[in-house]
C-alpha cells in the first residue's frame, strides 16, 4: 500500500457541540441522535440503554456511543448493501453527558438477522476522552437464545466472555428495553473486536 | 443494474494497522489507564455489519457548515488568524473517498471551546462557534475556512498544554473505516510535550501534522494548510509496478 493509515486520536472531552449538538442543546443541526426510529419505521420498537464504566466501575460522563444496525428485516441502509430499506438510517449517536445516570439511550427497532446463521445484533463504536483509538463491539439480544448459540461471531468469543455481548431484555408497560452496559476494564470487561 | 450487482458484496477492508494507531493504554496520558481496554481484542471476520456504514451526503450539510468564520457570527467576525484547511480523503491505495462526511470541531483563537464543560480562563468569542462539516468531492477533497485554534491547558500533569489542533471525524465507506483524529500544525513546540500526540507510534506521528501551503493560502485573506487523511482499505495490496 502506498498510503499509510492516518492515526486515530482521542475524541476528547469537547466533542458534544460538533458531533451531538442537538442532544447537548447547541445550536447546530445534528446528523444523528439517539432517536433512530420514529413511529413509521416498521418493526418492534425498542430502547437500548446502558452505562460506560471505567476500570473502577465509575460511569463515564464524556463517552460518545455510535450505533449501527440493520432494519427489522435485516437490511442495512446505504449504497453498500444494495438491498437497502431506505426508511431507516440505522445510525445513532449519543453522548453520556446529558442523562443523570450517564446512560446512553437509543430508541430504535430491533434488527432482523442480516445473513444466514447470524443472530440479530447492533454494532457499537465507543469513543471517549482517555481513549486514543476507538473500540468496537456488538450487542446481541437476550431473547434470541437459539440464534445467539449459532452466531459465528459470538461463538468465536471465549465462552466465559460471551455474556458481555448480550443486552438484557426487560418489558414494562408494553415498553421493551434492552440493558447493555459497557465495561472498559475488569473481570467483566466487554469483548472488543479487532474490527 | 445487473442481477450480479444485486448479489454484490461490498468491497473488503484491510486490517487496522496497529503500527499506525495509538495503543489503548498509554500511561503518560493519565485517563487512558482506567479507560482503555486491557484484554486482547478478539479477532472478527468482517461481515456486512462491518462492511456497511451510514452514508451522509451533501443533503445533510448546510450552506455555511464548512465556514467556521461565518457559521457562528452574531454581530461581527471572529477574532484570530483566518486559515483554510483543505486536503484529500484517500484509501490506502491512494484512491479518493468521495461523498464522505467530514466533521470538525476546535477551540477559538484564544484556546477556549464553546463546550460548557470547558472552564479555561480564556475568552469565548461571541462570533465563533467552532463546529463544522462538509462532504468530500469527486476527488476526495474537503475544505474548511476557520481561524487558527489556540493552545489550551489541561489537567493531565502540571503545566500541561495541548498543541494547537483541530478535531476531525470521518466515516469512509463502512463502520470498519471510521476514524476520529486530530490535526496539528507544523513547528508547534508543544508537540514534543503532548502525551496525546506522543501516544501515537513515532513512525506515524508526522501524518497528524498539516503542511503549510502557499498554494492553498489566499492573498490578503487567509493562510492555507493541507491535511490529507488516509482511511483503511482496500483489503488487497495492488500490484507494485
Ligand atoms: Fe481539543
Short mmCIF file of C-alpha atoms and ligand atoms in Angstrom, two decimals:
data_model
loop_
_atom_site.label_atom_id
_atom_site.label_comp_id
_atom_site.label_asym_id
_atom_site.label_seq_id
_atom_site.Cartn_x
_atom_site.Cartn_y
_atom_site.Cartn_z
CA UNK A 1 0.00 0.00 0.00
CA UNK A 2 1.39 3.31 -0.97
CA UNK A 3 -0.54 5.31 1.58
CA UNK A 4 -0.37 4.75 5.33
CA UNK A 5 -3.37 4.98 7.62
CA UNK A 6 -3.85 8.28 9.42
CA UNK A 7 -3.53 7.55 13.15
CA UNK A 8 -6.51 7.78 15.45
CA UNK A 9 -6.60 10.36 18.26
CA UNK A 10 -8.98 10.77 21.16
CA UNK A 11 -12.37 12.38 20.64
CA UNK A 12 -11.53 14.40 23.78
CA UNK A 13 -13.97 15.91 26.27
CA UNK A 14 -15.41 18.60 23.98
CA UNK A 15 -16.98 16.68 21.10
CA UNK A 16 -20.57 17.47 22.01
CA UNK A 17 -21.15 20.72 20.11
CA UNK A 18 -19.60 19.24 16.98
CA UNK A 19 -20.92 15.66 16.97
CA UNK A 20 -24.00 15.58 19.22
CA UNK A 21 -25.06 19.24 19.25
CA UNK A 22 -28.83 18.73 19.42
CA UNK A 23 -28.65 16.38 22.39
CA UNK A 24 -26.50 18.89 24.30
CA UNK A 25 -28.57 21.93 23.23
CA UNK A 26 -26.05 23.62 20.97
CA UNK A 27 -27.46 25.50 18.02
CA UNK A 28 -26.10 23.34 15.24
CA UNK A 29 -28.08 20.79 13.27
CA UNK A 30 -27.01 17.23 14.02
CA UNK A 31 -26.73 14.37 11.58
CA UNK A 32 -27.55 11.63 14.08
CA UNK A 33 -29.04 11.27 17.56
CA UNK A 34 -30.42 8.64 19.90
CA UNK A 35 -33.83 8.83 18.24
CA UNK A 36 -33.27 6.41 15.40
CA UNK A 37 -36.77 5.27 14.57
CA UNK A 38 -39.99 7.27 14.53
CA UNK A 39 -43.40 5.56 14.68
CA UNK A 40 -43.43 4.97 10.93
CA UNK A 41 -40.43 2.66 10.99
CA UNK A 42 -41.52 -0.97 10.79
CA UNK A 43 -40.51 -3.46 13.44
CA UNK A 44 -40.53 -3.96 17.17
CA UNK A 45 -39.71 -0.63 18.77
CA UNK A 46 -37.12 -1.00 21.48
CA UNK A 47 -34.83 1.11 23.63
CA UNK A 48 -31.16 0.22 24.11
CA UNK A 49 -29.74 1.75 27.22
CA UNK A 50 -26.57 1.41 29.24
CA UNK A 51 -23.65 2.97 31.03
CA UNK A 52 -19.99 3.03 30.09
CA UNK A 53 -17.95 2.07 33.15
CA UNK A 54 -14.27 2.67 33.79
CA UNK A 55 -11.81 0.31 35.49
CA UNK A 56 -13.16 1.29 38.93
CA UNK A 57 -16.78 0.80 37.91
CA UNK A 58 -17.47 4.53 37.72
CA UNK A 59 -19.89 5.62 34.96
CA UNK A 60 -18.12 7.72 32.35
CA UNK A 61 -19.82 11.02 31.61
CA UNK A 62 -17.94 12.01 28.46
CA UNK A 63 -18.13 8.97 26.22
CA UNK A 64 -19.81 9.02 22.84
CA UNK A 65 -21.51 5.87 21.59
CA UNK A 66 -22.34 5.23 17.96
CA UNK A 67 -24.77 2.52 16.97
CA UNK A 68 -25.14 0.95 13.53
CA UNK A 69 -27.71 -1.67 12.71
CA UNK A 70 -29.90 -3.28 10.13
CA UNK A 71 -33.64 -2.69 9.99
CA UNK A 72 -36.25 -5.15 11.22
CA UNK A 73 -35.89 -7.22 8.06
CA UNK A 74 -32.11 -7.44 8.39
CA UNK A 75 -31.23 -4.88 5.73
CA UNK A 76 -28.65 -2.12 6.10
CA UNK A 77 -29.24 1.36 4.71
CA UNK A 78 -26.96 2.93 2.15
CA UNK A 79 -25.14 2.01 -1.02
CA UNK A 80 -23.02 -0.71 0.47
CA UNK A 81 -25.95 -3.05 0.95
CA UNK A 82 -27.87 -2.88 -2.31
CA UNK A 83 -30.90 -4.47 -0.67
CA UNK A 84 -31.27 -1.34 1.45
CA UNK A 85 -34.53 -0.36 3.00
CA UNK A 86 -34.41 3.43 2.78
CA UNK A 87 -36.96 4.14 5.51
CA UNK A 88 -34.46 3.69 8.33
CA UNK A 89 -30.98 5.21 8.54
CA UNK A 90 -29.74 2.62 11.03
CA UNK A 91 -27.25 5.00 12.62
CA UNK A 92 -27.39 6.72 16.00
CA UNK A 93 -25.13 8.73 18.26
CA UNK A 94 -25.42 9.55 21.93
CA UNK A 95 -23.10 11.23 24.43
CA UNK A 96 -23.18 10.09 28.06
CA UNK A 97 -23.09 13.64 29.47
CA UNK A 98 -26.78 14.57 29.49
CA UNK A 99 -28.50 11.72 31.35
CA UNK A 100 -28.30 12.00 35.13
CA UNK A 101 -27.06 8.41 35.34
CA UNK A 102 -24.68 8.97 32.41
CA UNK A 103 -26.51 6.44 30.29
CA UNK A 104 -26.66 6.29 26.52
CA UNK A 105 -30.19 5.90 25.22
CA UNK A 106 -31.16 4.72 21.73
CA UNK A 107 -34.76 4.48 20.61
CA UNK A 108 -34.77 2.19 17.64
CA UNK A 109 -36.23 -1.02 16.22
CA UNK A 110 -34.96 -4.49 16.86
CA UNK A 111 -32.85 -5.53 13.86
CA UNK A 112 -33.52 -8.68 11.91
CA UNK A 113 -30.92 -11.28 11.10
CA UNK A 114 -28.60 -9.93 8.40
CA UNK A 115 -27.19 -13.14 6.99
CA UNK A 116 -27.96 -16.83 7.22
CA UNK A 117 -26.92 -18.04 10.63
CA UNK A 118 -26.22 -14.60 12.06
CA UNK A 119 -28.12 -13.63 15.20
CA UNK A 120 -29.68 -10.15 15.33
CA UNK A 121 -27.22 -7.63 16.72
CA UNK A 122 -26.19 -3.99 16.60
CA UNK A 123 -22.66 -2.67 16.06
CA UNK A 124 -21.35 -0.28 18.69
CA UNK A 125 -18.41 2.11 18.50
CA UNK A 126 -17.09 3.58 21.73
CA UNK A 127 -15.26 6.91 21.84
CA UNK A 128 -14.15 8.88 24.87
CA UNK A 129 -11.62 11.18 26.42
CA UNK A 130 -8.92 8.82 27.62
CA UNK A 131 -9.10 6.53 24.60
CA UNK A 132 -6.73 7.38 21.77
CA UNK A 133 -8.27 4.78 19.47
CA UNK A 134 -11.97 3.89 19.45
CA UNK A 135 -13.26 0.47 20.46
CA UNK A 136 -15.73 -1.70 18.55
CA UNK A 137 -18.19 -4.19 19.95
CA UNK A 138 -21.58 -5.76 19.20
CA UNK A 139 -24.72 -6.09 21.27
CA UNK A 140 -26.84 -9.22 20.88
CA UNK A 141 -30.30 -9.75 22.40
CA UNK A 142 -31.03 -11.93 25.43
CA UNK A 143 -34.31 -13.27 23.99
CA UNK A 144 -32.53 -14.73 20.94
CA UNK A 145 -31.08 -17.71 22.78
CA UNK A 146 -31.08 -20.13 19.88
CA UNK A 147 -29.87 -17.65 17.27
CA UNK A 148 -27.14 -16.47 19.63
CA UNK A 149 -25.96 -20.03 20.15
CA UNK A 150 -25.46 -20.40 16.39
CA UNK A 151 -23.98 -16.98 15.64
CA UNK A 152 -20.46 -17.38 14.21
CA UNK A 153 -19.05 -14.23 15.78
CA UNK A 154 -20.50 -14.84 19.21
CA UNK A 155 -19.34 -18.46 19.03
CA UNK A 156 -15.79 -17.30 18.28
CA UNK A 157 -15.64 -15.45 21.61
CA UNK A 158 -14.32 -17.36 24.65
CA UNK A 159 -17.40 -18.82 26.32
CA UNK A 160 -16.92 -17.10 29.63
CA UNK A 161 -16.92 -13.67 27.99
CA UNK A 162 -19.93 -14.06 25.67
CA UNK A 163 -22.43 -12.66 28.12
CA UNK A 164 -20.66 -9.28 27.97
CA UNK A 165 -22.11 -9.02 24.45
CA UNK A 166 -25.73 -9.78 25.31
CA UNK A 167 -28.19 -6.97 26.04
CA UNK A 168 -30.79 -7.96 28.65
CA UNK A 169 -34.42 -7.62 27.67
CA UNK A 170 -36.91 -6.05 30.04
CA UNK A 171 -40.60 -5.39 29.36
CA UNK A 172 -42.57 -2.91 31.37
CA UNK A 173 -45.92 -1.32 30.48
CA UNK A 174 -45.52 -2.53 26.93
CA UNK A 175 -42.12 -0.84 26.53
CA UNK A 176 -39.21 -3.03 25.59
CA UNK A 177 -35.82 -2.01 26.94
CA UNK A 178 -32.51 -3.77 26.49
CA UNK A 179 -29.79 -3.02 29.01
CA UNK A 180 -26.25 -3.09 27.68
CA UNK A 181 -23.52 -1.81 29.99
CA UNK A 182 -20.06 -1.41 28.54
CA UNK A 183 -17.23 -2.29 30.91
CA UNK A 184 -13.95 -0.85 29.68
CA UNK A 185 -11.86 -2.97 32.07
CA UNK A 186 -12.02 -5.51 34.88
CA UNK A 187 -13.29 -9.08 35.18
CA UNK A 188 -16.44 -8.21 33.25
CA UNK A 189 -14.57 -6.26 30.57
CA UNK A 190 -16.74 -6.12 27.47
CA UNK A 191 -15.41 -8.01 24.49
CA UNK A 192 -13.99 -5.56 21.97
CA UNK A 193 -13.19 -6.76 18.50
CA UNK A 194 -10.19 -6.04 16.29
CA UNK A 195 -12.57 -4.80 13.64
CA UNK B 1 -28.19 -2.81 -12.53
CA UNK B 2 -27.47 -6.39 -13.46
CA UNK B 3 -28.51 -9.38 -11.44
CA UNK B 4 -24.92 -9.77 -10.39
CA UNK B 5 -24.98 -6.31 -8.87
CA UNK B 6 -27.83 -7.17 -6.56
CA UNK B 7 -25.77 -10.04 -5.19
CA UNK B 8 -22.63 -7.95 -4.92
CA UNK B 9 -20.83 -7.92 -1.60
CA UNK B 10 -19.33 -4.60 -0.53
CA UNK B 11 -15.56 -4.42 -1.04
CA UNK B 12 -13.40 -5.78 1.74
CA UNK B 13 -11.44 -3.57 4.13
CA UNK B 14 -7.91 -4.43 5.19
CA UNK B 15 -6.88 -4.64 8.85
CA UNK B 16 -6.40 -1.76 11.23
CA UNK B 17 -2.67 -1.07 11.09
CA UNK B 18 -1.67 -1.15 14.74
CA UNK B 19 1.75 0.25 13.85
CA UNK B 20 -0.08 3.43 12.93
CA UNK B 21 -2.59 3.78 15.76
CA UNK B 22 -2.07 4.53 19.47
CA UNK B 23 -2.40 1.72 22.00
CA UNK B 24 -5.41 1.82 24.32
CA UNK B 25 -3.41 2.28 27.47
CA UNK B 26 -0.75 4.95 27.22
CA UNK B 27 0.26 5.77 30.82
CA UNK B 28 1.66 9.25 30.08
CA UNK B 29 -1.90 10.17 29.08
CA UNK B 30 -3.33 9.50 32.51
CA UNK B 31 -7.01 8.94 31.81
CA UNK B 32 -6.20 6.05 29.46
CA UNK B 33 -5.16 3.98 32.48
CA UNK B 34 -8.71 3.32 33.71
CA UNK B 35 -10.46 3.65 30.38
CA UNK B 36 -8.55 1.71 27.75
CA UNK B 37 -9.49 -1.96 27.29
CA UNK B 38 -6.81 -4.22 28.76
CA UNK B 39 -7.81 -7.65 27.45
CA UNK B 40 -6.67 -8.59 23.93
CA UNK B 41 -9.06 -7.62 21.17
CA UNK B 42 -10.99 -10.58 19.77
CA UNK B 43 -10.44 -11.18 16.04
CA UNK B 44 -13.54 -10.82 13.88
CA UNK B 45 -14.20 -11.79 10.29
CA UNK B 46 -15.87 -8.82 8.63
CA UNK B 47 -19.49 -9.36 7.71
CA UNK B 48 -22.00 -6.92 6.28
CA UNK B 49 -22.23 -5.39 9.76
CA UNK B 50 -18.66 -4.12 9.49
CA UNK B 51 -18.55 -3.54 5.73
CA UNK B 52 -21.56 -1.23 5.64
CA UNK B 53 -21.96 2.12 7.33
CA UNK B 54 -24.01 5.28 7.37
CA UNK B 55 -23.96 7.45 4.27
CA UNK B 56 -24.19 11.17 4.83
CA UNK B 57 -24.15 13.13 1.60
CA UNK B 58 -24.46 16.79 0.64
CA UNK B 59 -28.10 16.86 1.79
CA UNK B 60 -27.02 16.88 5.45
CA UNK B 61 -24.61 19.80 5.09
CA UNK B 62 -25.84 23.38 5.50
CA UNK B 63 -24.65 26.26 3.35
CA UNK B 64 -22.25 27.69 5.98
CA UNK B 65 -21.33 24.44 7.71
CA UNK B 66 -17.85 24.41 6.12
CA UNK B 67 -17.15 28.05 7.00
CA UNK B 68 -16.38 28.44 10.70
CA UNK B 69 -15.53 32.11 10.14
CA UNK B 70 -19.20 32.72 9.37
CA UNK B 71 -21.33 29.97 10.88
CA UNK B 72 -21.18 31.40 14.40
CA UNK B 73 -21.44 35.12 13.64
CA UNK B 74 -23.65 37.21 15.93
CA UNK B 75 -22.50 40.79 15.44
CA UNK B 76 -19.09 40.70 13.78
CA UNK B 77 -16.29 38.50 12.58
CA UNK B 78 -14.49 36.03 14.82
CA UNK B 79 -11.11 37.16 16.16
CA UNK B 80 -7.90 35.37 15.24
CA UNK B 81 -5.80 34.37 12.29
CA UNK B 82 -8.03 33.24 9.42
CA UNK B 83 -6.99 29.97 7.85
CA UNK B 84 -8.05 27.44 5.26
CA UNK B 85 -7.60 23.74 5.84
CA UNK B 86 -8.02 21.50 2.88
CA UNK B 87 -6.98 18.05 1.85
CA UNK B 88 -7.98 14.78 0.32
CA UNK B 89 -9.51 11.73 1.94
CA UNK B 90 -7.91 8.67 0.37
CA UNK B 91 -7.78 4.95 0.92
CA UNK B 92 -4.50 3.08 1.33
CA UNK B 93 -4.28 2.53 -2.41
CA UNK B 94 -4.45 6.30 -2.89
CA UNK B 95 -7.94 6.30 -4.34
CA UNK B 96 -10.20 9.22 -3.40
CA UNK B 97 -13.03 8.55 -0.96
CA UNK B 98 -15.89 10.51 -2.43
CA UNK B 99 -19.01 11.92 -0.85
CA UNK B 100 -17.96 11.12 2.70
CA UNK B 101 -18.83 13.30 5.66
CA UNK B 102 -16.00 15.19 7.39
CA UNK B 103 -16.86 16.75 10.75
CA UNK B 104 -14.58 19.16 12.65
CA UNK B 105 -14.58 20.93 16.00
CA UNK B 106 -12.00 23.16 17.60
CA UNK B 107 -11.18 25.82 20.18
CA UNK B 108 -11.32 29.51 19.27
CA UNK B 109 -8.22 31.63 18.69
CA UNK B 110 -7.82 32.12 22.45
CA UNK B 111 -7.81 28.38 23.15
CA UNK B 112 -11.34 28.18 24.54
CA UNK B 113 -14.07 25.76 23.47
CA UNK B 114 -17.68 26.79 23.45
CA UNK B 115 -18.40 23.49 25.24
CA UNK B 116 -19.98 24.16 28.65
CA UNK B 117 -17.51 21.86 30.41
CA UNK B 118 -14.52 23.93 29.23
CA UNK B 119 -13.72 26.29 32.10
CA UNK B 120 -10.35 27.50 30.80
CA UNK B 121 -9.96 31.14 31.77
CA UNK B 122 -9.67 32.46 28.24
CA UNK B 123 -12.36 34.48 26.48
CA UNK B 124 -15.15 32.97 24.45
CA UNK B 125 -15.64 34.66 21.10
CA UNK B 126 -19.29 35.62 20.60
CA UNK B 127 -18.82 35.26 16.87
CA UNK B 128 -17.16 31.86 16.80
CA UNK B 129 -18.87 28.52 17.29
CA UNK B 130 -16.10 26.09 16.34
CA UNK B 131 -18.03 23.21 14.78
CA UNK B 132 -18.32 22.43 11.08
CA UNK B 133 -18.85 19.75 8.48
CA UNK B 134 -18.57 19.14 4.78
CA UNK B 135 -18.68 16.30 2.28
CA UNK B 136 -15.75 15.30 0.05
CA UNK B 137 -16.00 15.93 -3.69
CA UNK B 138 -15.25 13.57 -6.58
CA UNK B 139 -11.52 13.82 -5.91
CA UNK B 140 -11.99 13.12 -2.21
CA UNK B 141 -11.30 16.76 -1.42
CA UNK B 142 -12.64 18.71 1.55
CA UNK B 143 -12.13 22.35 2.53
CA UNK B 144 -12.87 24.36 5.66
CA UNK B 145 -12.48 28.04 6.44
CA UNK B 146 -11.78 28.82 10.08
CA UNK B 147 -9.48 30.68 12.47
CA UNK B 148 -6.38 29.04 13.86
CA UNK B 149 -7.25 27.39 17.19
CA UNK B 150 -5.27 28.46 20.25
CA UNK B 151 -3.37 26.17 22.60
CA UNK B 152 -5.07 25.41 25.90
CA UNK B 153 -4.12 23.93 29.27
CA UNK B 154 -5.41 20.60 30.54
CA UNK B 155 -5.14 18.69 33.78
CA UNK B 156 -3.03 15.72 32.72
CA UNK B 157 0.12 16.90 34.55
CA UNK B 158 1.47 20.19 35.88
CA UNK B 159 1.73 22.87 33.21
CA UNK B 160 0.19 20.60 30.56
CA UNK B 161 -0.85 22.34 27.34
CA UNK B 162 -2.46 20.89 24.25
CA UNK B 163 -0.79 21.94 21.00
CA UNK B 164 -2.95 23.81 18.51
CA UNK B 165 -5.24 21.25 16.91
CA UNK B 166 -8.47 20.67 15.04
CA UNK B 167 -10.57 17.57 15.80
CA UNK B 168 -11.66 15.55 12.76
CA UNK B 169 -14.29 12.82 12.41
CA UNK B 170 -14.61 10.71 9.25
CA UNK B 171 -16.71 7.78 8.13
CA UNK B 172 -15.46 6.44 4.81
CA UNK B 173 -17.45 3.63 3.22
CA UNK B 174 -18.09 1.48 6.29
CA UNK B 175 -18.01 1.05 10.03
CA UNK B 176 -14.54 -0.50 9.63
CA UNK B 177 -13.16 2.70 8.11
CA UNK B 178 -14.44 5.01 10.87
CA UNK B 179 -11.78 7.43 12.13
CA UNK B 180 -11.66 10.18 14.72
CA UNK B 181 -8.38 12.06 14.85
CA UNK B 182 -6.74 15.45 15.42
CA UNK B 183 -4.80 17.65 13.04
CA UNK B 184 -1.77 19.54 14.31
CA UNK B 185 0.32 22.40 12.92
CA UNK B 186 3.90 22.34 11.64
CA UNK B 187 6.57 23.60 14.01
CA UNK B 188 4.42 23.61 17.14
CA UNK B 189 6.81 23.49 20.15
CA UNK B 190 4.11 21.85 22.29
CA UNK B 191 4.01 18.69 20.20
CA UNK B 192 7.04 17.13 21.87
CA UNK B 193 5.38 17.61 25.27
CA UNK B 194 1.90 16.35 24.42
CA UNK B 195 1.03 12.82 25.64
CA UNK B 196 -1.88 12.60 23.19
CA UNK B 197 0.29 13.28 20.14
CA UNK B 198 3.14 11.23 21.64
CA UNK B 199 0.75 8.33 22.31
CA UNK B 200 0.90 7.76 18.56
CA UNK B 201 3.61 5.38 17.30
CA UNK B 202 6.60 7.53 16.41
CA UNK B 203 6.69 6.34 12.81
CA UNK B 204 3.15 7.61 12.25
CA UNK B 205 3.19 10.93 14.12
CA UNK B 206 4.08 13.15 11.18
CA UNK B 207 0.88 12.03 9.43
CA UNK B 208 -1.03 14.05 12.01
CA UNK B 209 0.78 17.31 11.18
CA UNK B 210 -0.65 19.51 8.47
CA UNK B 211 1.59 21.25 5.94
CA UNK B 212 1.62 24.97 5.37
CA UNK B 213 0.86 25.68 1.71
CA UNK B 214 1.27 28.91 -0.17
CA UNK B 215 -0.92 27.43 -2.90
CA UNK B 216 -3.83 26.99 -0.52
CA UNK B 217 -3.13 30.38 1.10
CA UNK B 218 -5.31 33.14 -0.32
CA UNK B 219 -3.73 36.58 -0.77
CA UNK B 220 -4.97 39.26 1.63
CA UNK B 221 -7.32 36.74 3.22
CA UNK B 222 -6.17 33.53 4.94
CA UNK B 223 -3.24 31.15 5.45
CA UNK B 224 -3.55 27.70 3.91
CA UNK B 225 -2.80 24.28 5.36
CA UNK B 226 -3.04 20.87 3.72
CA UNK B 227 -4.08 17.83 5.73
CA UNK B 228 -4.59 14.62 3.76
CA UNK B 229 -6.31 11.76 5.54
CA UNK B 230 -5.89 8.06 4.72
CA UNK B 231 -8.61 5.65 5.76
CA UNK B 232 -8.38 1.86 5.80
CA UNK B 233 -8.83 -0.22 2.71
CA UNK B 234 -9.00 -1.86 0.27
CA UNK B 235 -8.13 -5.32 1.54
CA UNK B 236 -5.82 -6.27 -1.33
CA UNK B 237 -2.43 -4.78 -2.00
CA UNK B 238 -2.35 -3.59 -5.61
CA UNK B 239 0.48 -4.97 -7.74
CA UNK B 240 3.61 -2.90 -7.38
CA UNK B 241 4.69 -1.69 -10.77
FE1 LIG C 1 -9.16 19.54 21.74
#
